Amino acid sequence: MTRERQMVSGIEMVDANPKAAAQSTHLAPRRYTGAMTSTAEQRLQELGLVLPPVTPPRGNFRPYVMCGTTLYLSGKGAPLREHGAPVPKVGREVSVAQAQAHAREVALYLLALTQEALGSLERVQRVVKVFGMVNAVPDFTEHTEVINGCSDLLVAVLGERGEHSRSAIGVGSLPKGFAVEIEAVIEFA
């Protein structure tokens, strides 16, 4: 099997189907190959990223809960839309690339929540699990490519500590008409 490889920010990007890779603007990361010599906060700065402010939840739940050395992050969705505006669907009004950008936006917010909860991203031992939901048309099949936007960012910022198990599913609707909603489980020290 031919594999196309590319290095992006210290992450080896691999695609088993070079023809498909040539048609896609996104290659899925398979493993982190660079040495993490900087902190997560320094890496964010190097990548030109700023963590967004954490906002209070819009319901009767907590944005995160700590149990032992496990941090559970509540689902966060994107993008925000005007009340009453039509609900866009991934695969119809929202492209895969736009949905990936929304997933990256959510990943930044999840990192902001993690920093608030732990005081420092350096306390993250491992992102254990990411669960991503994509508000898509029924015949959409690129859920994993969408949620890669989140996964790629976590690995770019946290290195090997950001590698995780993951589920990505399609749903008929999401709260507030979000295109994506993602939650995560993190082990910390």
Coordinates of C-alpha atoms in Angstrom, one line a residue:
M1 CA 0.0 0.0 0.0
T2 CA 1.4 3.4 -0.9
R3 CA 1.3 6.0 1.8
E4 CA 1.7 9.8 1.3
R5 CA 3.5 11.5 4.2
Q6 CA 3.9 15.1 5.1
M7 CA 5.2 16.9 8.3
V8 CA 3.0 19.6 9.7
S9 CA 4.1 21.4 12.9
G10 CA 6.0 18.3 14.1
I11 CA 3.1 15.9 13.3
E12 CA 3.5 13.2 10.8
M13 CA 0.5 13.4 8.5
V14 CA -0.2 10.1 6.7
D15 CA -2.8 9.1 4.1
A16 CA -3.1 5.6 2.9
N17 CA -4.8 6.7 -0.3
P18 CA -2.6 9.3 -2.1
K19 CA -5.2 9.9 -4.8
A20 CA -7.8 10.8 -2.2
A21 CA -5.1 12.8 -0.3
A22 CA -4.5 14.9 -3.5
Q23 CA -8.2 15.7 -3.6
S24 CA -8.5 16.6 0.1
T25 CA -6.9 19.5 1.9
H26 CA -6.6 17.5 5.1
L27 CA -4.5 14.5 5.9
A28 CA -5.2 12.6 9.1
P29 CA -2.4 12.6 11.8
R30 CA -1.3 9.1 12.7
R31 CA 1.4 9.8 15.3
Y32 CA 3.4 12.7 16.8
T33 CA 7.0 12.5 15.7
G34 CA 8.5 15.7 17.0
A35 CA 10.1 16.4 20.4
M36 CA 8.0 18.6 22.6
T37 CA 10.7 21.0 23.9
S38 CA 8.2 23.8 24.6
T39 CA 5.3 24.0 27.0
A40 CA 1.7 23.8 25.7
E41 CA 1.3 27.6 26.3
Q42 CA 4.5 28.3 24.3
R43 CA 3.3 26.0 21.5
L44 CA -0.1 27.8 21.4
Q45 CA 1.9 31.1 20.9
E46 CA 4.2 29.5 18.3
L47 CA 1.0 28.4 16.4
G48 CA -0.4 31.9 16.7
L49 CA -3.4 30.7 18.8
V50 CA -5.1 32.3 21.7
L51 CA -7.3 30.4 24.2
P52 CA -10.8 32.0 24.2
P53 CA -12.4 33.1 27.5
V54 CA -14.3 30.5 29.3
T55 CA -18.0 31.3 29.5
P56 CA -20.6 30.1 32.1
P57 CA -22.7 27.1 30.9
R58 CA -26.2 27.9 29.5
G59 CA -27.9 25.3 31.5
N60 CA -27.9 23.3 34.8
F61 CA -24.6 21.5 34.3
R62 CA -20.9 22.1 34.9
P63 CA -18.5 22.8 32.1
Y64 CA -16.1 20.3 33.7
V65 CA -16.0 17.8 36.5
M66 CA -12.9 16.4 38.2
C67 CA -13.0 12.9 39.7
G68 CA -9.7 11.6 41.0
T69 CA -7.1 12.3 38.3
T70 CA -9.7 12.4 35.5
L71 CA -11.1 15.6 34.1
Y72 CA -14.4 15.3 32.2
L73 CA -15.1 18.2 29.8
S74 CA -18.8 18.9 28.9
G75 CA -19.7 19.1 25.2
K76 CA -19.0 22.4 23.5
G77 CA -20.5 23.3 20.2
A78 CA -19.7 25.7 17.3
P79 CA -20.5 27.9 15.5
L80 CA -22.8 30.2 17.4
R81 CA -25.7 31.4 15.2
E82 CA -28.4 34.0 15.5
H83 CA -31.6 32.8 17.2
G84 CA -34.2 31.9 14.6
A85 CA -31.6 31.6 11.7
P86 CA -31.9 28.5 9.6
V87 CA -29.9 25.5 11.0
P88 CA -27.0 24.7 8.6
K89 CA -26.1 21.1 8.0
V90 CA -22.6 19.7 7.3
G91 CA -22.6 18.3 3.8
R92 CA -25.2 20.9 2.6
E93 CA -24.6 24.5 3.8
V94 CA -21.4 23.7 5.7
S95 CA -18.4 22.3 3.9
V96 CA -16.1 19.7 5.5
A97 CA -13.3 22.4 5.7
Q98 CA -15.7 24.8 7.5
A99 CA -16.8 22.0 9.9
Q100 CA -13.1 21.2 10.6
A101 CA -12.5 24.8 11.4
H102 CA -15.5 24.7 13.9
A103 CA -13.9 21.5 15.4
R104 CA -10.6 23.4 15.8
E105 CA -12.5 26.2 17.5
V106 CA -14.0 23.8 19.9
A107 CA -10.6 22.2 20.6
L108 CA -9.3 25.6 21.6
Y109 CA -12.2 26.1 24.0
L110 CA -11.7 22.6 25.5
L111 CA -8.0 23.6 26.1
A112 CA -9.2 26.8 27.7
L113 CA -11.5 24.8 30.0
T114 CA -8.7 22.4 30.8
Q115 CA -6.4 25.3 31.7
E116 CA -9.1 26.8 34.0
A117 CA -9.7 23.5 35.7
L118 CA -6.1 22.5 36.2
G119 CA -4.3 25.9 36.3
S120 CA -1.8 24.8 33.6
L121 CA -1.9 22.7 30.5
E122 CA 1.3 21.1 31.7
R123 CA -0.7 19.1 34.2
V124 CA -2.3 17.2 31.3
Q125 CA -0.9 13.6 31.3
R126 CA -3.0 12.4 28.3
V127 CA -6.2 13.3 26.4
V128 CA -7.9 10.0 26.9
K129 CA -11.0 10.2 24.8
V130 CA -12.7 12.7 22.4
F131 CA -16.3 12.2 21.4
G132 CA -17.4 14.3 18.4
M133 CA -20.9 14.8 17.0
V134 CA -21.5 16.3 13.5
N135 CA -24.8 17.8 12.6
A136 CA -24.9 16.5 9.1
V137 CA -27.2 15.5 6.3
P138 CA -28.2 11.8 6.4
D139 CA -25.9 10.6 3.6
F140 CA -22.8 12.5 4.9
T141 CA -19.8 10.1 5.6
E142 CA -16.9 12.3 6.5
H143 CA -17.5 12.7 10.2
T144 CA -14.0 11.6 11.1
E145 CA -12.5 14.2 8.8
V146 CA -14.5 16.9 10.5
I147 CA -13.5 15.8 14.0
N148 CA -9.9 15.6 12.9
G149 CA -9.9 19.4 13.2
C150 CA -10.1 18.9 17.0
S151 CA -7.8 16.0 17.2
D152 CA -5.1 17.7 15.0
L153 CA -5.1 20.8 17.2
L154 CA -4.9 18.8 20.5
V155 CA -1.8 16.9 19.1
A156 CA -0.2 20.1 17.8
V157 CA -0.5 21.8 21.2
L158 CA 0.1 18.8 23.5
G159 CA 2.2 16.5 21.4
E160 CA 2.0 12.9 22.4
R161 CA -0.1 13.8 25.4
G162 CA -2.8 15.0 23.0
E163 CA -3.1 11.6 21.2
H164 CA -6.4 10.0 22.2
S165 CA -9.1 7.5 21.5
R166 CA -12.1 8.9 19.7
S167 CA -15.6 8.5 18.4
A168 CA -17.1 10.6 15.6
I169 CA -20.8 10.3 14.8
G170 CA -23.4 12.0 12.7
V171 CA -26.5 13.3 14.3
G172 CA -29.8 14.8 13.1
S173 CA -29.5 17.9 15.2
L174 CA -27.4 19.6 17.9
P175 CA -28.3 22.2 20.6
K176 CA -28.4 25.7 19.3
G177 CA -28.0 24.4 15.7
F178 CA -24.3 23.8 16.2
A179 CA -22.5 22.1 13.2
V180 CA -20.2 20.2 15.7
E181 CA -20.2 19.4 19.4
I182 CA -17.2 17.8 21.1
E183 CA -16.6 16.5 24.6
A184 CA -13.4 15.1 26.1
V185 CA -11.9 13.1 28.9
I186 CA -8.4 14.0 30.2
E187 CA -6.0 12.4 32.7
F188 CA -4.0 14.9 34.8
A189 CA -1.4 14.9 37.5

